Short mmCIF file of C-alpha atoms and ligand atoms in Angstrom, two decimals:
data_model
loop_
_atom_site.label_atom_id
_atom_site.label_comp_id
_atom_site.label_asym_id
_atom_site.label_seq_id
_atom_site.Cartn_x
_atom_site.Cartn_y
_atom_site.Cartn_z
CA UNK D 29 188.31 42.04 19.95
CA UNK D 30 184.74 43.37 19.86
CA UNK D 31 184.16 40.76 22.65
CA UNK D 32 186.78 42.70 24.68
CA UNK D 33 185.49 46.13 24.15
CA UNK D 34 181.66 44.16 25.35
CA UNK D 35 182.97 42.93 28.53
CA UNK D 36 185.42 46.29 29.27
CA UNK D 37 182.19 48.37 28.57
CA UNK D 38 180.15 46.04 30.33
CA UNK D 39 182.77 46.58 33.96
CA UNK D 40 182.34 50.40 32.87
CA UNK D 41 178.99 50.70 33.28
CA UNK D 42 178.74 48.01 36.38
CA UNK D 43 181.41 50.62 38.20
CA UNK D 44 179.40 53.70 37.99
CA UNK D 45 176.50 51.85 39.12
CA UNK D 46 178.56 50.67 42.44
CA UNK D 47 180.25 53.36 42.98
CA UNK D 48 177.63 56.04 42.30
CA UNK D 49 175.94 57.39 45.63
CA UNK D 50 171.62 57.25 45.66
CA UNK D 51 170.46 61.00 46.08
CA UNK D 52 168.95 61.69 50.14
CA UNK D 53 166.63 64.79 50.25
CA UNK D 54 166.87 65.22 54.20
CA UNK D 55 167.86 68.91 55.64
CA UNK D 56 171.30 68.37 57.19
CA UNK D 57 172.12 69.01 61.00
CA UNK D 58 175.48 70.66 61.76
CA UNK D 59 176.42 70.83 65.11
CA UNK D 60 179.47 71.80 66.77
CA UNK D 61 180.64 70.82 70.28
CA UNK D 62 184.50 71.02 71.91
CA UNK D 63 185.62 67.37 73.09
CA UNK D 64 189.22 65.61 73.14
CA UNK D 65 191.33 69.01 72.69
CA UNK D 66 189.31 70.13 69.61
CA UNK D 67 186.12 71.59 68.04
CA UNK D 68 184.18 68.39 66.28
CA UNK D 69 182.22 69.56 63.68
CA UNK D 70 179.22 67.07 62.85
CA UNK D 71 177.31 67.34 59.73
CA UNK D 72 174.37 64.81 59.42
CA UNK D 73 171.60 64.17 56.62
CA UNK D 74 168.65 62.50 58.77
CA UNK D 75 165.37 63.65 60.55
CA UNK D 76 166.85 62.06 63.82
CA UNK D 77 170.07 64.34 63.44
CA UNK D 78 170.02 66.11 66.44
CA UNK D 79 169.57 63.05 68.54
CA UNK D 80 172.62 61.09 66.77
CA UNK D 81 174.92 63.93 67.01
CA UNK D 82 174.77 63.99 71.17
CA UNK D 83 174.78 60.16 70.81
CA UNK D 84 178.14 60.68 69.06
CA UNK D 85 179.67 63.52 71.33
CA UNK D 86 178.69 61.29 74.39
CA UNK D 87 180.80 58.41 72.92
CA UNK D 88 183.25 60.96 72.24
CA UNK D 89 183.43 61.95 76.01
CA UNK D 90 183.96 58.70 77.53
CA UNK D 91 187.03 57.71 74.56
CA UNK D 92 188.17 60.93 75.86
CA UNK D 93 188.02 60.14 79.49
CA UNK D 94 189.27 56.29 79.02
CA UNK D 95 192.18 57.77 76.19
CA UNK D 96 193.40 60.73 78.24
CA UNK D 97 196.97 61.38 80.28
CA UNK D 98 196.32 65.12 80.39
CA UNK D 99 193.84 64.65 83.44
CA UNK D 100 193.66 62.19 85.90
CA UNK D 101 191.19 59.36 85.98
CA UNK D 102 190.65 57.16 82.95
CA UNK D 103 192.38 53.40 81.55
CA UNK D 104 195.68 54.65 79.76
CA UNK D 105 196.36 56.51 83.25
CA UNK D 106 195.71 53.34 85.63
CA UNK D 107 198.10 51.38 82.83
CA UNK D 108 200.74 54.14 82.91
CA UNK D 109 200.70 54.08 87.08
CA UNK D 110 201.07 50.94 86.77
CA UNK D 111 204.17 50.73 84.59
CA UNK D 112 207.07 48.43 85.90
CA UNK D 113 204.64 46.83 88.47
CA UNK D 114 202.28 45.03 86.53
CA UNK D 115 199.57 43.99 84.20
CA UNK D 116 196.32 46.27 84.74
CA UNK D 117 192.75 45.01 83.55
CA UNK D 118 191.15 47.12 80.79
CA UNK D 119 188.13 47.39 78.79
CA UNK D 120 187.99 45.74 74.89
CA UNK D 121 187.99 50.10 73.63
CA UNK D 122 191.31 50.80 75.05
CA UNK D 123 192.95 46.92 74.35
CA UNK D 124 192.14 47.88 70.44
CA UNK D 125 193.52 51.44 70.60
CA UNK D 126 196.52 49.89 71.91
CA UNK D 127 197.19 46.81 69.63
CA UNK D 128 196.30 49.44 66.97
CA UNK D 129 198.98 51.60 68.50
CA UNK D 130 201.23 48.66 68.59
CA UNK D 131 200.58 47.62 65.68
CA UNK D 132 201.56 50.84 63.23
CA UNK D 133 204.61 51.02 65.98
CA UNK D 134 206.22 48.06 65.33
CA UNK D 135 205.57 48.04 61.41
CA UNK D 136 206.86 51.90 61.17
CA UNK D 137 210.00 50.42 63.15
CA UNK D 138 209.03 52.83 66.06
CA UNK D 139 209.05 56.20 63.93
CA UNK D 140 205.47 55.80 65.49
CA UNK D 141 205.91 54.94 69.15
CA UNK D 142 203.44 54.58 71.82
CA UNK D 143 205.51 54.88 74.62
CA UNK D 144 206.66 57.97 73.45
CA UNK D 145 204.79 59.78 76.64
CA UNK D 146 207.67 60.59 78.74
CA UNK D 147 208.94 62.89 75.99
CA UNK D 148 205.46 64.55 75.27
CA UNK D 149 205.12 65.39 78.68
CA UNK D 150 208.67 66.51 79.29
CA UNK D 151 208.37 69.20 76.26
CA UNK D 152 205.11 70.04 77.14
CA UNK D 153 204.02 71.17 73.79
CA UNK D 154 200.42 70.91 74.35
CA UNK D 155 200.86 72.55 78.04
CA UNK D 156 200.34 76.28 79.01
CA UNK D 157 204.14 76.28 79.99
CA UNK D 158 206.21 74.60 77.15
CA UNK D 159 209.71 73.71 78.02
CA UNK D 160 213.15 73.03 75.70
CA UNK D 161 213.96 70.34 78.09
CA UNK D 162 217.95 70.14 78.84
CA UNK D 163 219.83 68.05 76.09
CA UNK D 164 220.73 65.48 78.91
CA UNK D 165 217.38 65.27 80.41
CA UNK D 166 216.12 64.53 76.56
CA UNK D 167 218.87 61.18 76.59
CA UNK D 168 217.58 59.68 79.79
CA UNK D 169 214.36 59.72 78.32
CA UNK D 170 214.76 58.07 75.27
CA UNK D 171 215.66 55.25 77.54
CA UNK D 172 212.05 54.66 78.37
CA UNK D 173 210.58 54.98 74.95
CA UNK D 174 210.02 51.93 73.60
CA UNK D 175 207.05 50.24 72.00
CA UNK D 176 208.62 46.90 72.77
CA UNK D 177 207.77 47.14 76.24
CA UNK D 178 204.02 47.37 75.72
CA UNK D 179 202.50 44.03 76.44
CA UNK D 180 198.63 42.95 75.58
CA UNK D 181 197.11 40.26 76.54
CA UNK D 182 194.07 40.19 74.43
CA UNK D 183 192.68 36.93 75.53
CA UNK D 184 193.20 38.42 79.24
CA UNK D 185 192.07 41.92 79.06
CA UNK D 186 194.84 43.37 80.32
CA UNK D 187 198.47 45.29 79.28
CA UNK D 188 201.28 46.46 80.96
CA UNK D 189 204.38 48.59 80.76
CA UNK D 190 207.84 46.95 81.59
CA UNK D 191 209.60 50.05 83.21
CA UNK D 192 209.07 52.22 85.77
CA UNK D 193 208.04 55.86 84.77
CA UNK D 194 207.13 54.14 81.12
CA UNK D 195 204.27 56.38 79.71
CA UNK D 196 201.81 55.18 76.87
CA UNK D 197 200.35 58.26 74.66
CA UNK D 198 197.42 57.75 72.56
CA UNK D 199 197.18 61.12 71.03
CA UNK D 200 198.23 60.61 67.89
CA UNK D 201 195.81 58.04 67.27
CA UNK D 202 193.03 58.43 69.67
CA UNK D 203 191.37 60.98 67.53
CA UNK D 204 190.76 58.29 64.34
CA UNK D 205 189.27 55.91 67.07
CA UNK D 206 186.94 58.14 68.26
CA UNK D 207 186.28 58.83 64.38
CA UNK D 208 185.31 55.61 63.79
CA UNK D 209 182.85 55.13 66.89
CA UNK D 210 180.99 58.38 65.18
CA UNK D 211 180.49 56.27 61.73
CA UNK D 212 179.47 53.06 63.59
CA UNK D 213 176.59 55.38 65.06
CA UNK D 214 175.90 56.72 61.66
CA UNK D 215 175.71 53.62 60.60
CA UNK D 216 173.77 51.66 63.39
CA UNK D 217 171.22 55.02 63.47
CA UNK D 218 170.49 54.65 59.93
CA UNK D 219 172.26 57.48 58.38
CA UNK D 220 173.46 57.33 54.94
CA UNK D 221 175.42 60.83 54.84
CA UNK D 222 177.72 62.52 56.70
CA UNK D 223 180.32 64.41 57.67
CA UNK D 224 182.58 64.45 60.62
CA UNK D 225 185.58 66.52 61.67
CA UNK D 226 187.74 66.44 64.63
CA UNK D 227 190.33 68.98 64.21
CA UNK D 228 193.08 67.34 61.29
CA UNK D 229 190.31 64.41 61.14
CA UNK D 230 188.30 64.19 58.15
CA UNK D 231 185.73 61.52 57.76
CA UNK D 232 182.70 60.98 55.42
CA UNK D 233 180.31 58.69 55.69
CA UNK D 234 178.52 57.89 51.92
CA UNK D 235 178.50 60.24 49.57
CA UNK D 236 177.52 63.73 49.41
CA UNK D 237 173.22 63.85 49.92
CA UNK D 238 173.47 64.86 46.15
CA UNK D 239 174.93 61.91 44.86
CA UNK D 240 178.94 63.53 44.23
CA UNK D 241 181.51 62.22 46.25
CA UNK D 242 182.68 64.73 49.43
CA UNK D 243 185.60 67.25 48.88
CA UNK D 244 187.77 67.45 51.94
CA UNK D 245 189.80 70.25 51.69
CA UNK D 246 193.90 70.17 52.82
CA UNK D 247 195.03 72.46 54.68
CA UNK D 248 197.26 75.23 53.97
CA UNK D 249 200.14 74.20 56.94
CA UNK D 250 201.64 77.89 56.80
CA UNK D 251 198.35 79.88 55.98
CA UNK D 252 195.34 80.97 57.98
CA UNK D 253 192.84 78.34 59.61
CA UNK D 254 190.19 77.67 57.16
CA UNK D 255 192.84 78.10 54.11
CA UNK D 256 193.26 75.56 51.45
CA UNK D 257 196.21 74.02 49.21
CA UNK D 258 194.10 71.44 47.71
CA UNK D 259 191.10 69.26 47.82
CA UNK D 260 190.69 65.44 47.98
CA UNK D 261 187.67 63.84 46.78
CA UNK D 262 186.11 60.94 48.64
CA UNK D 263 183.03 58.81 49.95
CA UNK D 264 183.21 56.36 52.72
CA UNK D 265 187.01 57.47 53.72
CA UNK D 266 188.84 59.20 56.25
CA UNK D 267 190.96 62.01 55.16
CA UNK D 268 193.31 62.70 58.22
CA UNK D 269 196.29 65.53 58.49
CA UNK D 270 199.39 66.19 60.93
CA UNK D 271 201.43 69.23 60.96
CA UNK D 272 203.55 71.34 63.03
CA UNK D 273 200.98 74.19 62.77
CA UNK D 274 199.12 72.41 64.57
CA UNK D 275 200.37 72.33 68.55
CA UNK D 276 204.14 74.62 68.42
CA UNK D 277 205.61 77.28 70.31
CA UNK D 278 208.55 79.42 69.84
CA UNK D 279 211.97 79.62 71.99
CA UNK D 280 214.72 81.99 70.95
CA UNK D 281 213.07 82.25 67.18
CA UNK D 282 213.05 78.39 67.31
CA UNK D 283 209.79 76.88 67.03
CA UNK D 284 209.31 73.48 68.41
CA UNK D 285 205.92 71.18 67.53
CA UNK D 286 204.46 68.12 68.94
CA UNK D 287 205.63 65.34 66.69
CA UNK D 288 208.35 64.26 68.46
CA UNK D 289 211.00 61.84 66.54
CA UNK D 290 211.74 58.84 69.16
CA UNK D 291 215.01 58.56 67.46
CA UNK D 292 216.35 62.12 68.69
CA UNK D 293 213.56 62.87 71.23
CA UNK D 294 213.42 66.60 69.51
CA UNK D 295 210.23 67.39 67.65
CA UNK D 296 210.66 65.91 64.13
CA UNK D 297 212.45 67.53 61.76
CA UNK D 298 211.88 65.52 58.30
CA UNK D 299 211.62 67.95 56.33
CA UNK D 300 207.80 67.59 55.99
CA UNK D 301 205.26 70.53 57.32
CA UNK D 302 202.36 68.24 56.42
CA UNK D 303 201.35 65.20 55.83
CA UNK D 304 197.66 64.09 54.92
CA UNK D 305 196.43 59.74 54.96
CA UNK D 306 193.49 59.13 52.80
CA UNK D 307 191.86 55.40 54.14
CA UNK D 308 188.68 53.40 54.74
CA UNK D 309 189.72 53.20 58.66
CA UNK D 310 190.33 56.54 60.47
CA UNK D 311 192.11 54.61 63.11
CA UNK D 312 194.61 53.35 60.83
CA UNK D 313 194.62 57.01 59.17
CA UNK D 314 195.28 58.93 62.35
CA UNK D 315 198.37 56.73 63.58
CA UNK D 316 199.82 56.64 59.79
CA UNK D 317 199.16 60.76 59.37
CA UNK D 318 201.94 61.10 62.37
CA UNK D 319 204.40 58.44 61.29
CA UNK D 320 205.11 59.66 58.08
CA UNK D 321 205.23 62.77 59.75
CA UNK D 322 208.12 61.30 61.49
CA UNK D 323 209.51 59.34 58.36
CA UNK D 324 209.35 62.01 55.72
CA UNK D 325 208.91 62.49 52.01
CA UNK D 326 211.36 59.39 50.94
CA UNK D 327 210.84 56.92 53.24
CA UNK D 328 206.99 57.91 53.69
CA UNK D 329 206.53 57.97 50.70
CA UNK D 330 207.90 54.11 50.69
CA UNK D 331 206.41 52.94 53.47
CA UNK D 332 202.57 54.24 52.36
CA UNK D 333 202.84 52.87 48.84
CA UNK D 334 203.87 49.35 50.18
CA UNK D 335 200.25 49.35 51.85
CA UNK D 336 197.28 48.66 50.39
CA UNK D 337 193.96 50.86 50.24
CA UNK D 338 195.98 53.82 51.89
CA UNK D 339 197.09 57.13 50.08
CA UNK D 340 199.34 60.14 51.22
CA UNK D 341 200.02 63.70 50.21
CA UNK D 342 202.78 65.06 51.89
CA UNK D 343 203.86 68.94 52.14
CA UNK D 344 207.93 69.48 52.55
CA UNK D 345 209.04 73.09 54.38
CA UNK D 346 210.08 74.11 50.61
CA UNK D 347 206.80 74.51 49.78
CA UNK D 348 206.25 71.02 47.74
CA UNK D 349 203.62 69.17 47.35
CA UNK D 350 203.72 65.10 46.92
CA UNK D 351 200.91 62.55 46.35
CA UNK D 352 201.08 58.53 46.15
CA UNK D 353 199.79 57.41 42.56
CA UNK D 354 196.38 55.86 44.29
CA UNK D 355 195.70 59.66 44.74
CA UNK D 356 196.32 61.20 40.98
CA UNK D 357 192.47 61.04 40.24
CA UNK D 358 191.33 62.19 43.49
CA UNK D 359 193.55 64.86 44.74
CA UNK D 360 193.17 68.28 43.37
CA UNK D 361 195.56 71.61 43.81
CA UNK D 362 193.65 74.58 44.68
CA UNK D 363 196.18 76.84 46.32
CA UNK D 364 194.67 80.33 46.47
CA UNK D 365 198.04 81.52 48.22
CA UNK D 366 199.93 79.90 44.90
CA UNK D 367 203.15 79.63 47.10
CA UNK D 368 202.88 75.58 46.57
CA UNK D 369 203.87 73.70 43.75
CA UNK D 370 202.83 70.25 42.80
CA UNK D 371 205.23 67.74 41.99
CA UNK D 372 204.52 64.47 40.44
CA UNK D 373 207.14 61.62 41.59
CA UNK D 374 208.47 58.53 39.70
P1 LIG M 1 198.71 63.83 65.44
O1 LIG M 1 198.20 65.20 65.66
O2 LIG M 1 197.69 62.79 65.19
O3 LIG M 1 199.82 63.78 64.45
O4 LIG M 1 199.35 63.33 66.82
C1 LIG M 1 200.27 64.09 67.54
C2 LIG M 1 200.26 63.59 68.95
O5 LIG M 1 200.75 62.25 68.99
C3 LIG M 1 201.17 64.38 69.88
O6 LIG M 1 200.49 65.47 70.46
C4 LIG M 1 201.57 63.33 70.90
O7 LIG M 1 200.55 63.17 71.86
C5 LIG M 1 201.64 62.05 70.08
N1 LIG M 1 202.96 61.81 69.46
C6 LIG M 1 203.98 62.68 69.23
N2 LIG M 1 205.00 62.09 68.61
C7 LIG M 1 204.63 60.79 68.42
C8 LIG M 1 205.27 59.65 67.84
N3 LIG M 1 206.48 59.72 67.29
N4 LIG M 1 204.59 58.48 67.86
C9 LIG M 1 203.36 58.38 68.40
N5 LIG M 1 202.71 59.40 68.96
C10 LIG M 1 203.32 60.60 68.96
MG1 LIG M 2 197.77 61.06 64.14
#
């Protein structure tokens, strides 16, 4: 017995020691530039800080430029003009977005779907003229939306789309790539703190310069920018969030957002407002944040807590508020508009 308590005290202590975070006394940088549709807000502990932070938004700019079907130019535009014709050559970057794509597509059963670009461009959501498209139109569409029909050839560089008029869409996961290029620059530049945000995408690198891990607020999906319903504590994680507050516009008191179920071809309607992926890959995070989306509370809820290192709080339109159990000591309610309530599940 008292050998027990020995070795249980003895993991205690060699715990804190891993997990604990080494104190950095550097002045931090915060910078703030516009890139890939959002403000990215950089926060950096290191005397080289200004330097890193334009090394990041550079990388930013090309993702942007190779991710892209909003303007011309760029790889996931040559591969969609070249859809029912033919493989297209492309650069290692995009073939990993893609498998990554692929990959969270074909285990979500396509409640994440790649293809899903015909749709996204024929609602428009992100557009300055946002249609309903016409019921019919929406069916004929649905036609071309189908992961299955991306191929990669890894060992060739190159991908293509079966069908004609076939559109790949990266925007729901672009975001967490270009996330992770920013930490590999921390990283490769030294830096042993930071703090990166990309609109919904959360991700710290280390721990706090004071030792304490990071608190990444959630957002409040039907309150103010900047307002909070809770807080998630973390170091070394991405912390990533989807909502329909985030892209939506209204049509005959109807509001319509830019998750779009590729079952129905209408923007989701789950039952979920929010949904928030805590994980070690932002990548992973980003793709995940809009599937469950797509999947809601139930079979979200399922699908998150059958995979391992990656948590989920999800936010229902009743005002609800749902966490895996990975998240109980790490996720916090702080609602200062004390319309949500907490629920524990199970
Ligand atoms: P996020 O803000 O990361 O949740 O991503 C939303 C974006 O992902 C949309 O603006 C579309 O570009 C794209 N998208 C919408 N619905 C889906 C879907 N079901 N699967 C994959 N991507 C989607
Ligand atoms: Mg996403």
């Amino acid at each position: 017995m008292r050998n027990r308590i020995a070795i249980l005290s003895l993991i205690y202590v060699l715990f804190f020691i891993f997990s604990a975070c080494s104190t950095i006394e550097t002045v931090p940088v915060e910078t703030e530039k516009f890139a890939m549709g959002t403000f990215i807000i950089q926060r950096i502990y290191s005397d080289d800080a200004e330097n890193i932070s334009n090394k990041v938004i550079e990388r930013i700019k090309k993702i942007e430029e190779d991710m892209t079907i909003n303007k011309q130019g760029g790889e996931i535009n040559s591969l969609n003009g070249s859809a029912g014709k033919g493989y297209v050559n492309l650069s290692q970057d995009t073939l990993y977005v893609l498998a990554e794509a692929l990959r969270i597509s074909e285990a979500s059963n396509g409640a994440f779907d790649v293809t899903v670009g015909p749709l996204v461009k024929a609602w428009g959501v992100s557009d300055k003229n946002p249609i309903v498209p016409l019921d019919n139109d929406i069916k004929n569409l649905l036609n071309l939306v189908n992961y299955k029909d991306l191929q990669i050839n890894m060992n060739e560089s190159k991908a293509k789309l079966n069908k004609e008029g076939q559109i790949v869409d990266v925007g729901g996961i672009a975001k967490g790539y270009a996330t992770d290029e920013a930490l590999d620059i921390y990283r490769e530049n030294g830096v042993k703190s930071a703090l990166i945000s990309l609109g919904g995408n959360v991700a710290a690198l280390g721990c706090k310069p004071d030792g304490s891990y990071w608190r990444i607020g959630i957002r409040n999906p039907r309150g103010a920018e900047g307002s909070y319903i809770g807080v998630v504590s973390v170091k070394d994680q991405s912390v990533v969030s989807s909502g329909d507050y985030e892209r939506n516009f209204e049509k005959d008191g109807i509001m319509y957002h830019h998750i779009i179920d590729p079952e129905t071809g209408y923007p989701a309607k789950s039952g979920l407002i929010a949904t928030t992926i805590v994980s070690d890959i932002s990548i992973e995070a980003d793709a995940l944040s809009t599937t469950v989306f797509v999947l809601g509370l139930d079979k979200g809820m399922e699908f998150i807590e059958g995979l391992d290192g990656v948590e989920a709080v999800f936010i229902t339109e009743d005002k609800k508020i749902y966490i895996t159990k990975g998240l109980k000591d790490k996720f916090k309610i702080e609602d200062e508009s004390k319309e949500f309530e907490y629920v524990e599940k199970g």
